Amino acid sequence: DSTKNICDMEPMAEKWKAFRWNTQEIDGHNFEQVLGAIEKAKQVKNQPAMILCNTVKGKGVSFMENNNHFHGVAPTKDEMERALKELT
């Protein structure tokens, strides 16, 4: 099951901020946001930096997206070939 259903950890960003971390929350699938957040984090002085990347498990692959089965389980050869076709 998803973490949210077992032990909801939200509001995650506010928790890190409460411990005085410089916290950014971004779309982890957006490379421009990822690179921008890394550059911004490098500029942070006198406190640790945290980048929370919101992502979707298996994004872009029809049979894997939001499917908890594939969290920690390698796809079969056939599944891998099908996933690669969907991503290209």
Coordinates of C-alpha atoms in Angstrom, one line a residue:
D1 CA 0.0 0.0 0.0
S2 CA 1.1 3.6 -0.2
T3 CA 2.8 5.3 2.7
K4 CA -0.1 7.8 2.9
N5 CA -2.5 4.9 3.8
I6 CA -0.2 3.2 6.3
C7 CA 1.5 6.1 8.1
D8 CA 0.7 9.5 6.5
M9 CA 3.9 11.6 6.8
E10 CA 2.3 14.9 5.6
P11 CA 2.8 17.8 5.9
M12 CA 6.4 16.8 5.0
A13 CA 7.7 20.2 4.0
E14 CA 6.5 21.9 7.2
K15 CA 8.2 19.2 9.3
W16 CA 11.6 19.9 7.7
K17 CA 11.0 23.6 8.0
A18 CA 10.2 23.2 11.7
F19 CA 13.7 21.7 12.1
R20 CA 15.1 24.8 10.4
W21 CA 16.0 23.1 7.1
N22 CA 15.9 25.3 4.0
T23 CA 13.1 23.3 2.2
Q24 CA 12.0 23.3 -1.4
E25 CA 9.1 21.2 -2.8
I26 CA 9.2 20.5 -6.5
D27 CA 7.8 18.3 -9.3
G28 CA 10.4 15.5 -9.3
H29 CA 9.6 14.7 -12.9
N30 CA 10.5 18.2 -14.1
F31 CA 14.2 18.3 -14.8
E32 CA 14.3 22.1 -15.0
Q33 CA 12.8 22.2 -11.5
V34 CA 15.2 19.6 -10.2
L35 CA 18.3 21.3 -11.6
G36 CA 17.0 24.7 -10.4
A37 CA 16.4 23.4 -6.9
I38 CA 19.9 21.9 -6.7
E39 CA 21.4 25.2 -7.8
K40 CA 19.3 27.0 -5.2
A41 CA 20.3 24.5 -2.5
K42 CA 24.0 25.0 -3.3
Q43 CA 23.5 28.7 -2.3
V44 CA 22.1 27.9 1.1
K45 CA 24.5 28.8 3.9
N46 CA 24.4 28.1 7.6
Q47 CA 21.6 25.5 7.4
P48 CA 21.0 22.2 5.7
A49 CA 19.0 22.1 2.5
M50 CA 16.2 19.7 1.6
I51 CA 14.6 19.2 -1.8
L52 CA 11.3 17.3 -1.6
C53 CA 10.5 15.8 -5.1
N54 CA 6.9 15.0 -5.6
T55 CA 6.8 12.0 -8.0
V56 CA 4.6 9.3 -9.3
K57 CA 5.8 5.7 -9.0
G58 CA 6.2 4.2 -12.5
K59 CA 5.2 7.5 -14.2
G60 CA 4.7 7.1 -18.0
V61 CA 4.3 3.3 -18.0
S62 CA 0.6 2.3 -18.1
F63 CA 0.8 -0.9 -16.1
M64 CA 3.4 0.5 -13.6
E65 CA 2.1 4.0 -12.8
N66 CA 0.8 4.1 -9.2
N67 CA 1.1 0.4 -9.0
N68 CA 2.7 -0.5 -5.6
H69 CA 3.6 -3.9 -6.9
F70 CA 6.5 -2.5 -8.8
H71 CA 8.0 -0.7 -5.8
G72 CA 11.0 -2.8 -5.1
V73 CA 10.2 -5.5 -7.6
A74 CA 12.1 -5.7 -10.9
P75 CA 9.9 -6.0 -14.0
T76 CA 10.2 -9.2 -16.1
K77 CA 11.9 -9.1 -19.4
D78 CA 8.6 -8.8 -21.2
E79 CA 7.4 -6.0 -18.9
M80 CA 10.7 -4.2 -19.3
E81 CA 10.4 -4.3 -23.1
R82 CA 6.8 -3.1 -23.0
A83 CA 7.7 -0.3 -20.6
L84 CA 10.6 0.8 -22.8
K85 CA 8.3 1.0 -25.8
E86 CA 5.8 3.2 -23.9
L87 CA 8.6 5.5 -22.8
T88 CA 10.1 6.1 -26.2

